[in-house]
Short mmCIF file of N, CA, C and O in Angstrom, two decimals:
data_model
loop_
_atom_site.label_atom_id
_atom_site.label_comp_id
_atom_site.label_asym_id
_atom_site.label_seq_id
_atom_site.Cartn_x
_atom_site.Cartn_y
_atom_site.Cartn_z
N MET A 295 17.42 13.85 -5.20
CA MET A 295 16.07 13.60 -4.12
C MET A 295 16.53 12.55 -3.23
O MET A 295 17.26 11.84 -3.66
N SER A 296 16.24 12.87 -2.02
CA SER A 296 16.45 11.93 -0.86
C SER A 296 15.83 10.53 -0.96
O SER A 296 14.75 10.29 -1.72
N PRO A 297 16.65 9.79 -0.49
CA PRO A 297 15.99 8.22 -0.37
C PRO A 297 14.53 8.22 -0.06
O PRO A 297 13.76 7.57 -0.36
N ASP A 298 14.38 8.87 1.09
CA ASP A 298 12.81 8.83 1.74
C ASP A 298 11.82 9.21 0.66
O ASP A 298 10.77 8.86 0.36
N LEU A 299 12.28 10.52 -0.30
CA LEU A 299 11.27 10.83 -0.86
C LEU A 299 11.12 10.05 -2.31
O LEU A 299 10.04 9.85 -2.75
N MET A 300 12.40 9.25 -2.59
CA MET A 300 12.28 8.53 -3.73
C MET A 300 11.42 7.10 -3.25
O MET A 300 10.59 6.88 -4.10
N PHE A 301 11.54 6.74 -2.04
CA PHE A 301 10.33 5.57 -1.74
C PHE A 301 9.16 6.21 -1.90
O PHE A 301 8.14 5.40 -1.77
N LEU A 302 8.95 7.49 -1.44
CA LEU A 302 7.49 7.88 -1.21
C LEU A 302 7.02 7.98 -2.98
O LEU A 302 5.86 7.52 -3.18
N VAL A 303 7.93 8.01 -3.68
CA VAL A 303 7.40 8.34 -5.16
C VAL A 303 7.11 6.87 -5.64
O VAL A 303 5.99 6.62 -6.20
N TRP A 304 7.94 5.93 -5.43
CA TRP A 304 7.77 4.52 -5.67
C TRP A 304 6.53 4.05 -5.24
O TRP A 304 6.01 3.16 -5.63
N THR A 305 6.16 4.56 -3.78
CA THR A 305 5.17 3.93 -2.94
C THR A 305 3.86 4.27 -3.79
O THR A 305 2.84 3.54 -3.97
N VAL A 306 3.85 5.71 -4.38
CA VAL A 306 2.46 6.10 -5.05
C VAL A 306 2.57 5.38 -6.30
O VAL A 306 1.30 4.79 -6.65
N ALA A 307 3.56 5.01 -7.01
CA ALA A 307 3.71 4.24 -8.24
C ALA A 307 2.92 2.69 -8.01
O ALA A 307 2.03 2.22 -8.47
N LEU A 308 3.51 2.18 -6.75
CA LEU A 308 2.94 0.84 -6.39
C LEU A 308 1.29 1.04 -6.20
O LEU A 308 0.36 0.19 -6.64
N THR A 309 0.99 2.13 -5.56
CA THR A 309 -0.53 2.22 -5.08
C THR A 309 -1.29 2.48 -6.39
O THR A 309 -2.48 1.81 -6.76
N PHE A 310 -0.78 3.02 -7.32
CA PHE A 310 -1.32 3.16 -8.92
C PHE A 310 -1.53 1.61 -9.42
O PHE A 310 -2.44 1.39 -9.92
N VAL A 311 -0.42 0.94 -9.39
CA VAL A 311 -0.47 -0.57 -9.95
C VAL A 311 -1.52 -1.18 -9.43
O VAL A 311 -2.15 -1.95 -10.01
N GLN A 312 -1.64 -1.04 -7.76
CA GLN A 312 -2.71 -1.98 -7.10
C GLN A 312 -4.19 -1.16 -7.66
O GLN A 312 -5.21 -2.20 -7.73
N CYS A 313 -4.16 0.02 -7.97
CA CYS A 313 -5.76 0.28 -8.50
C CYS A 313 -5.83 -0.11 -9.66
O CYS A 313 -7.11 -0.63 -10.04
N VAL A 314 -4.92 -0.19 -10.85
CA VAL A 314 -4.93 -1.12 -11.99
C VAL A 314 -5.43 -2.56 -11.76
O VAL A 314 -6.41 -3.12 -12.49
N ILE A 315 -4.70 -3.22 -10.83
CA ILE A 315 -4.90 -4.59 -10.80
C ILE A 315 -6.41 -4.85 -10.17
O ILE A 315 -7.22 -5.62 -10.51
N ALA A 316 -7.04 -4.07 -9.25
CA ALA A 316 -8.16 -3.96 -8.55
C ALA A 316 -9.11 -3.74 -9.81
O ALA A 316 -10.38 -4.34 -9.85
N ALA A 317 -9.11 -2.61 -10.75
CA ALA A 317 -9.89 -2.55 -11.68
C ALA A 317 -10.11 -3.65 -12.60
O ALA A 317 -10.98 -3.91 -13.04
N ALA A 318 -8.79 -4.39 -12.82
CA ALA A 318 -8.96 -5.35 -13.80
C ALA A 318 -9.77 -6.31 -13.28
O ALA A 318 -10.59 -7.20 -14.00
N GLY A 319 -9.45 -6.58 -12.03
CA GLY A 319 -10.31 -7.82 -11.37
C GLY A 319 -12.07 -7.39 -11.53
O GLY A 319 -12.51 -8.30 -11.76
N ALA A 320 -12.35 -6.19 -11.07
CA ALA A 320 -13.64 -5.73 -11.06
C ALA A 320 -13.96 -5.92 -12.54
O ALA A 320 -15.19 -6.37 -12.85
N GLN A 321 -13.41 -5.34 -13.50
CA GLN A 321 -13.79 -5.55 -15.02
C GLN A 321 -14.07 -7.19 -15.36
O GLN A 321 -15.05 -7.12 -16.02
N ALA A 322 -13.03 -7.90 -14.75
CA ALA A 322 -13.39 -9.27 -15.15
C ALA A 322 -14.55 -9.98 -14.60
O ALA A 322 -15.07 -10.84 -15.25
N GLN A 323 -15.07 -9.34 -13.51
CA GLN A 323 -16.01 -10.08 -13.00
C GLN A 323 -17.70 -9.23 -13.12
O GLN A 323 -18.51 -9.95 -13.29
N VAL A 324 -17.56 -7.95 -13.39
CA VAL A 324 -18.85 -7.14 -13.81
C VAL A 324 -18.78 -6.66 -15.08
O VAL A 324 -20.05 -6.36 -15.57
N GLY A 325 -17.64 -6.56 -15.87
CA GLY A 325 -17.84 -6.09 -17.14
C GLY A 325 -17.33 -4.42 -17.19
O GLY A 325 -17.79 -3.90 -16.18
N LEU A 326 -16.96 -4.09 -18.31
CA LEU A 326 -16.42 -2.77 -18.48
C LEU A 326 -17.80 -1.64 -18.60
O LEU A 326 -17.57 -0.67 -18.12
N PRO A 327 -18.83 -2.22 -19.22
CA PRO A 327 -20.08 -1.35 -19.59
C PRO A 327 -20.70 -1.39 -17.93
O PRO A 327 -21.04 0.16 -17.65
N ALA A 328 -20.65 -1.98 -16.99
CA ALA A 328 -21.13 -1.91 -15.87
C ALA A 328 -20.16 -0.95 -14.72
O ALA A 328 -20.70 0.20 -14.09
N LEU A 329 -18.88 -0.91 -15.18
CA LEU A 329 -18.00 0.05 -14.27
C LEU A 329 -17.94 1.16 -14.87
O LEU A 329 -17.63 2.27 -14.29
N ALA A 330 -18.34 1.38 -16.39
CA ALA A 330 -18.16 2.79 -16.92
C ALA A 330 -19.53 3.41 -16.43
O ALA A 330 -19.58 4.79 -16.73
N GLY A 331 -20.57 2.72 -16.15
CA GLY A 331 -21.59 3.56 -15.78
C GLY A 331 -21.69 4.10 -14.60
O GLY A 331 -20.62 4.35 -13.73
N ASN A 332 -22.71 4.13 -13.74
CA ASN A 332 -22.78 5.04 -12.45
C ASN A 332 -22.62 3.82 -11.34
O ASN A 332 -22.74 4.41 -10.24
N ARG A 333 -22.59 2.77 -11.55
CA ARG A 333 -21.93 1.86 -10.63
C ARG A 333 -23.10 1.46 -9.55
O ARG A 333 -22.78 0.76 -8.68
N ASN A 334 -24.39 2.01 -9.88
CA ASN A 334 -25.64 1.73 -8.88
C ASN A 334 -25.75 0.05 -9.17
O ASN A 334 -26.05 -0.39 -10.26
N GLY A 335 -25.88 -0.57 -8.18
CA GLY A 335 -26.47 -2.26 -7.99
C GLY A 335 -25.49 -2.68 -8.79
O GLY A 335 -25.97 -4.24 -9.26
N LEU A 336 -24.39 -2.54 -8.46
CA LEU A 336 -23.16 -3.64 -9.15
C LEU A 336 -23.29 -4.74 -8.07
O LEU A 336 -23.47 -4.80 -6.55
N PRO A 337 -22.96 -6.05 -8.54
CA PRO A 337 -23.04 -7.22 -7.78
C PRO A 337 -21.55 -7.19 -6.92
O PRO A 337 -20.59 -6.60 -7.33
N PRO A 338 -21.45 -7.73 -5.70
CA PRO A 338 -20.32 -7.76 -5.13
C PRO A 338 -19.28 -8.53 -5.70
O PRO A 338 -19.49 -9.54 -6.26
N LEU A 339 -17.86 -7.97 -5.60
CA LEU A 339 -16.80 -8.83 -6.08
C LEU A 339 -16.49 -10.14 -5.13
O LEU A 339 -16.89 -10.08 -3.83
N SER A 340 -15.86 -10.92 -5.68
CA SER A 340 -15.47 -12.29 -4.87
C SER A 340 -14.13 -12.69 -5.36
O SER A 340 -13.66 -12.08 -6.44
N GLY A 341 -13.56 -13.48 -4.53
CA GLY A 341 -12.44 -14.10 -5.01
C GLY A 341 -11.01 -13.26 -4.91
O GLY A 341 -11.25 -12.19 -4.31
N TRP A 342 -10.36 -13.18 -5.95
CA TRP A 342 -9.21 -12.49 -6.19
C TRP A 342 -9.58 -11.13 -6.48
O TRP A 342 -8.82 -10.08 -6.00
N ALA A 343 -10.62 -10.64 -7.27
CA ALA A 343 -10.81 -9.35 -7.51
C ALA A 343 -11.37 -8.73 -6.13
O ALA A 343 -11.02 -7.67 -5.97
N ASP A 344 -11.91 -9.27 -5.23
CA ASP A 344 -12.43 -8.67 -3.90
C ASP A 344 -10.93 -8.51 -3.29
O ASP A 344 -10.94 -7.46 -2.66
N ARG A 345 -10.38 -9.53 -3.06
CA ARG A 345 -9.02 -9.33 -2.36
C ARG A 345 -8.25 -8.23 -2.95
O ARG A 345 -7.63 -7.49 -2.31
N ALA A 346 -8.05 -7.93 -4.06
CA ALA A 346 -7.17 -6.85 -4.78
C ALA A 346 -7.99 -5.66 -4.52
O ALA A 346 -7.22 -4.72 -3.94
N ALA A 347 -9.13 -5.58 -4.52
CA ALA A 347 -9.81 -4.38 -4.19
C ALA A 347 -9.54 -3.92 -2.73
O ALA A 347 -9.42 -2.90 -2.16
N ARG A 348 -9.52 -4.94 -1.62
CA ARG A 348 -9.47 -4.59 -0.30
C ARG A 348 -7.95 -4.50 -0.15
O ARG A 348 -7.76 -3.52 0.83
N ALA A 349 -7.16 -5.10 -0.86
CA ALA A 349 -5.65 -4.52 -0.69
C ALA A 349 -5.38 -3.32 -0.92
O ALA A 349 -4.54 -2.61 -0.70
N HIS A 350 -6.07 -2.69 -2.21
CA HIS A 350 -5.73 -1.39 -2.60
C HIS A 350 -6.46 -0.57 -1.71
O HIS A 350 -5.63 0.50 -1.44
N ARG A 351 -7.64 -0.88 -1.09
CA ARG A 351 -8.28 0.17 -0.01
C ARG A 351 -7.33 0.37 1.14
O ARG A 351 -6.97 1.14 1.94
N ASN A 352 -6.80 -0.85 1.57
CA ASN A 352 -5.95 -0.97 2.74
C ASN A 352 -4.50 -0.12 2.36
O ASN A 352 -4.01 0.50 3.48
N MET A 353 -3.95 -0.04 1.20
CA MET A 353 -2.83 0.66 0.86
C MET A 353 -3.27 2.07 0.91
O MET A 353 -2.52 2.89 1.50
N LEU A 354 -4.46 2.43 0.38
CA LEU A 354 -4.84 3.89 0.50
C LEU A 354 -4.88 4.43 2.01
O LEU A 354 -4.62 5.44 2.39
N GLU A 355 -5.15 3.51 2.92
CA GLU A 355 -5.41 4.00 4.26
C GLU A 355 -3.97 3.93 4.70
O GLU A 355 -3.68 5.02 5.72
N SER A 356 -3.08 3.29 4.49
CA SER A 356 -1.59 3.22 4.91
C SER A 356 -0.97 4.33 4.13
O SER A 356 0.33 4.74 4.85
N LEU A 357 -1.14 4.78 3.07
CA LEU A 357 -0.73 5.54 2.05
C LEU A 357 -0.31 7.05 3.06
O LEU A 357 0.52 7.72 2.95
N VAL A 358 -1.57 7.19 3.59
CA VAL A 358 -1.88 8.52 4.20
C VAL A 358 -0.87 8.68 5.33
O VAL A 358 -0.12 9.86 5.47
N LEU A 359 -0.74 7.84 6.06
CA LEU A 359 0.22 7.70 7.20
C LEU A 359 1.62 7.83 6.74
O LEU A 359 2.39 8.71 7.22
N PHE A 360 2.06 6.97 5.68
CA PHE A 360 3.39 7.05 5.08
C PHE A 360 3.70 8.50 4.49
O PHE A 360 4.82 8.98 4.95
N VAL A 361 2.78 9.12 3.83
CA VAL A 361 3.00 10.20 3.20
C VAL A 361 3.27 11.38 4.52
O VAL A 361 4.38 12.13 4.36
N ALA A 362 2.45 11.50 5.17
CA ALA A 362 2.59 12.36 6.32
C ALA A 362 3.85 12.29 7.21
O ALA A 362 4.63 13.26 7.48
N LEU A 363 4.32 10.96 7.48
CA LEU A 363 5.40 10.77 8.19
C LEU A 363 6.85 11.25 7.05
O LEU A 363 7.89 11.81 7.79
N VAL A 364 6.67 10.68 6.18
CA VAL A 364 7.82 10.93 5.38
C VAL A 364 8.18 12.48 5.24
O VAL A 364 9.13 13.15 5.17
N LEU A 365 6.93 13.29 4.87
CA LEU A 365 7.06 14.43 4.58
C LEU A 365 7.42 15.25 5.85
O LEU A 365 8.14 16.26 5.57
N ALA A 366 6.93 14.88 7.00
CA ALA A 366 7.12 15.54 8.34
C ALA A 366 8.66 15.48 8.56
O ALA A 366 9.37 16.44 9.03
N ALA A 367 9.16 14.05 8.35
CA ALA A 367 10.72 13.91 8.45
C ALA A 367 11.49 14.81 7.89
O ALA A 367 12.52 15.42 7.99
N HIS A 368 11.10 15.07 6.38
CA HIS A 368 11.75 15.81 5.53
C HIS A 368 11.79 17.28 5.89
O HIS A 368 12.95 17.99 5.67
N VAL A 369 10.50 17.93 6.01
CA VAL A 369 10.58 19.30 6.44
C VAL A 369 11.33 19.69 7.58
O VAL A 369 11.87 20.41 7.74
N ALA A 370 11.24 18.66 8.42
CA ALA A 370 11.73 18.92 9.90
C ALA A 370 13.23 18.42 9.86
O ALA A 370 13.85 18.78 11.28
N GLY A 371 13.71 18.03 8.66
CA GLY A 371 15.11 18.01 8.91
C GLY A 371 15.68 16.80 9.57
O GLY A 371 16.83 16.75 10.07
N LYS A 372 14.67 15.87 9.65
CA LYS A 372 14.97 14.79 10.46
C LYS A 372 15.11 13.35 9.73
O LYS A 372 15.32 12.24 10.41
N ALA A 373 15.05 13.45 8.60
CA ALA A 373 15.41 12.39 7.52
C ALA A 373 16.78 11.64 7.92
O ALA A 373 17.50 12.65 7.84
N ASN A 374 16.89 10.65 8.12
CA ASN A 374 18.17 10.05 8.18
C ASN A 374 18.02 8.37 7.98
O ASN A 374 17.25 7.98 7.51
N ALA A 375 19.06 7.78 8.44
CA ALA A 375 19.32 6.31 8.16
C ALA A 375 18.17 5.53 8.64
O ALA A 375 17.65 4.66 8.00
N THR A 376 17.90 6.17 9.95
CA THR A 376 16.69 5.31 10.56
C THR A 376 15.13 5.42 9.32
O THR A 376 14.73 4.68 9.36
N THR A 377 15.07 6.72 9.26
CA THR A 377 13.89 6.85 8.32
C THR A 377 13.86 6.08 7.02
O THR A 377 13.07 5.80 6.38
N VAL A 378 15.02 5.97 6.53
CA VAL A 378 15.18 5.38 5.16
C VAL A 378 14.95 3.97 5.58
O VAL A 378 14.22 3.49 4.54
N LEU A 379 15.48 3.43 6.39
CA LEU A 379 15.15 2.12 6.79
C LEU A 379 13.67 1.87 6.93
O LEU A 379 13.21 0.86 6.35
N GLY A 380 13.08 2.78 7.70
CA GLY A 380 11.68 2.76 7.65
C GLY A 380 10.66 2.88 6.36
O GLY A 380 9.78 1.89 6.20
N CYS A 381 11.30 3.66 5.54
CA CYS A 381 10.65 3.50 4.11
C CYS A 381 11.12 2.38 3.42
O CYS A 381 10.22 2.14 2.74
N GLU A 382 12.18 1.88 3.62
CA GLU A 382 12.65 0.57 2.85
C GLU A 382 11.61 -0.61 3.27
O GLU A 382 11.04 -1.32 2.75
N LEU A 383 11.32 -0.77 4.66
CA LEU A 383 10.45 -1.69 5.33
C LEU A 383 9.07 -1.51 4.66
O LEU A 383 8.60 -2.44 4.30
N PHE A 384 8.60 -0.36 4.86
CA PHE A 384 7.29 0.12 4.33
C PHE A 384 7.17 -0.34 2.70
O PHE A 384 6.33 -1.00 2.42
N PHE A 385 8.00 0.25 2.08
CA PHE A 385 7.73 -0.02 0.61
C PHE A 385 7.92 -1.42 0.34
O PHE A 385 6.92 -2.09 -0.57
N TRP A 386 8.78 -2.21 0.78
CA TRP A 386 9.03 -3.63 0.35
C TRP A 386 8.16 -4.68 1.01
O TRP A 386 7.49 -5.43 0.21
N ALA A 387 7.52 -4.40 2.18
CA ALA A 387 6.50 -4.98 2.90
C ALA A 387 5.11 -4.82 2.01
O ALA A 387 4.53 -5.82 1.69
N ARG A 388 4.98 -3.55 1.38
CA ARG A 388 3.73 -3.39 0.86
C ARG A 388 3.64 -3.72 -0.60
O ARG A 388 2.65 -4.39 -1.01
N LEU A 389 4.93 -4.29 -1.22
CA LEU A 389 5.15 -4.56 -2.47
C LEU A 389 4.78 -6.21 -2.07
O LEU A 389 4.13 -6.80 -3.20
N VAL A 390 5.19 -6.67 -1.21
CA VAL A 390 5.02 -8.18 -0.89
C VAL A 390 3.40 -8.49 -0.58
O VAL A 390 2.98 -9.36 -0.94
N TYR A 391 2.94 -7.49 0.16
CA TYR A 391 1.34 -7.45 0.62
C TYR A 391 0.67 -7.91 -0.71
O TYR A 391 -0.39 -8.50 -0.19
N VAL A 392 0.77 -7.04 -1.70
CA VAL A 392 -0.09 -7.36 -2.86
C VAL A 392 -0.21 -8.63 -3.29
O VAL A 392 -1.44 -9.04 -3.27
N PRO A 393 0.57 -9.35 -3.73
CA PRO A 393 0.51 -10.73 -4.17
C PRO A 393 -0.11 -11.59 -3.16
O PRO A 393 -0.94 -12.50 -3.40
N VAL A 394 0.46 -11.35 -1.80
CA VAL A 394 0.25 -12.50 -0.76
C VAL A 394 -1.41 -12.41 -0.54
O VAL A 394 -2.02 -13.18 -0.24
N TYR A 395 -1.89 -10.95 -0.43
CA TYR A 395 -3.25 -10.67 -0.35
C TYR A 395 -4.23 -11.20 -1.51
O TYR A 395 -5.11 -12.02 -1.40
N VAL A 396 -3.86 -10.91 -2.86
CA VAL A 396 -4.61 -11.41 -3.88
C VAL A 396 -4.61 -12.81 -4.05
O VAL A 396 -5.61 -13.27 -4.25
N ILE A 397 -3.53 -13.51 -3.72
CA ILE A 397 -3.53 -14.81 -3.67
C ILE A 397 -4.23 -15.35 -2.53
O ILE A 397 -4.96 -16.54 -2.81
N GLY A 398 -4.29 -14.84 -1.54
CA GLY A 398 -5.11 -15.40 -0.29
C GLY A 398 -4.68 -16.12 0.63
O GLY A 398 -5.04 -17.32 1.07
N ILE A 399 -3.18 -15.61 1.11
CA ILE A 399 -2.53 -16.28 2.26
C ILE A 399 -2.56 -15.65 3.51
O ILE A 399 -1.95 -14.40 3.62
N PRO A 400 -3.72 -16.10 4.51
CA PRO A 400 -4.14 -15.24 5.64
C PRO A 400 -2.90 -14.65 6.63
O PRO A 400 -2.80 -13.50 6.78
N TRP A 401 -2.25 -15.69 7.25
CA TRP A 401 -1.31 -15.34 8.10
C TRP A 401 -0.17 -14.57 7.84
O TRP A 401 0.32 -13.66 8.37
N VAL A 402 0.35 -15.13 6.40
CA VAL A 402 1.53 -14.41 5.77
C VAL A 402 1.11 -13.12 5.54
O VAL A 402 1.85 -11.89 5.97
N ARG A 403 0.01 -12.54 5.14
CA ARG A 403 -0.57 -11.27 4.92
C ARG A 403 -0.65 -10.32 6.10
O ARG A 403 -0.02 -9.51 5.97
N THR A 404 -0.80 -11.17 7.32
CA THR A 404 -0.88 -10.04 8.58
C THR A 404 0.41 -9.83 8.91
O THR A 404 0.94 -8.95 9.34
N GLY A 405 1.26 -11.02 8.77
CA GLY A 405 2.84 -10.69 9.14
C GLY A 405 3.51 -9.67 8.31
O GLY A 405 4.36 -8.62 8.83
N VAL A 406 3.24 -9.58 6.97
CA VAL A 406 3.95 -8.70 6.31
C VAL A 406 3.37 -7.16 6.30
O VAL A 406 3.92 -6.39 6.42
N TRP A 407 2.06 -7.26 6.70
CA TRP A 407 1.35 -5.95 6.99
C TRP A 407 2.18 -5.29 8.24
O TRP A 407 2.35 -4.16 8.49
N ALA A 408 2.26 -6.22 9.21
CA ALA A 408 3.00 -6.01 10.41
C ALA A 408 4.35 -5.22 10.19
O ALA A 408 5.01 -4.37 10.66
N PHE A 409 5.05 -5.80 9.16
CA PHE A 409 6.42 -5.28 8.85
C PHE A 409 6.21 -3.70 8.09
O PHE A 409 6.95 -3.06 8.58
N SER A 410 5.16 -3.84 7.46
CA SER A 410 5.01 -2.23 7.18
C SER A 410 4.64 -1.32 8.14
O SER A 410 5.15 -0.12 8.21
N ILE A 411 3.99 -1.71 9.05
CA ILE A 411 3.50 -0.88 10.26
C ILE A 411 4.98 -0.63 11.02
O ILE A 411 5.39 0.41 11.47
N ALA A 412 5.92 -1.69 11.14
CA ALA A 412 7.21 -1.31 11.50
C ALA A 412 7.93 -0.30 10.94
O ALA A 412 8.52 0.46 11.45
N GLY A 413 7.73 -0.14 9.73
CA GLY A 413 8.57 0.80 8.77
C GLY A 413 7.84 2.25 9.27
O GLY A 413 8.69 3.00 9.65
N LEU A 414 6.30 2.54 9.34
CA LEU A 414 6.05 3.50 9.92
C LEU A 414 6.59 3.99 11.27
O LEU A 414 6.57 5.09 11.40
N ALA A 415 6.33 2.98 12.02
CA ALA A 415 6.91 3.16 13.39
C ALA A 415 8.37 3.73 13.65
O ALA A 415 8.68 4.66 14.31
N LEU A 416 9.25 3.07 12.72
CA LEU A 416 10.58 3.62 12.37
C LEU A 416 10.51 5.02 12.25
O LEU A 416 11.73 6.08 12.89
N ILE A 417 9.84 5.33 11.28
CA ILE A 417 9.90 6.76 10.80
C ILE A 417 9.41 7.82 12.21
O ILE A 417 10.08 8.97 12.13
N PHE A 418 8.34 7.30 12.39
CA PHE A 418 7.63 7.91 13.81
C PHE A 418 8.59 8.11 14.91
O PHE A 418 8.54 9.49 15.32
N THR A 419 9.51 7.21 15.06
CA THR A 419 10.49 7.55 16.09
C THR A 419 11.38 8.65 16.07
O THR A 419 11.87 9.27 17.17
N GLN A 420 11.96 9.06 14.93
CA GLN A 420 12.43 10.18 14.53
C GLN A 420 11.87 11.31 14.72
O GLN A 420 12.74 12.61 14.47
N LEU A 421 10.57 11.42 14.95
CA LEU A 421 9.94 12.72 14.94
C LEU A 421 9.56 13.16 16.14
O LEU A 421 8.96 14.17 16.49
N VAL A 422 9.65 12.21 17.17
CA VAL A 422 9.17 12.54 18.46
C VAL A 422 10.21 12.59 19.60
O VAL A 422 11.48 12.16 19.21
#
């Protein structure tokens, strides 16, 4: 498996871990019976649980772009050292993003997010 595709697989694993963290936060605040139900009228999450849910949603938004770029580079035969670097930047920045967001460090969170976007841009440059 190419390094690009391996980073794609690990990014999916990271996304799943974020889902579990967000679910644990929601369960801690509203309880399992409420989450197992139809979820109508749930109270809004707050604190770290809300931040974990927002971090997960942000990852889902970014994941679509990452998947599209990595697969396009792979299919087009344009995967190279630059796309691998883009994948590395994206993955490691997103890994750091989770605790930074959940802990609640605002400016650092934005900087880390920018590094992940730079990773996407690197992959994109190899496709255009």
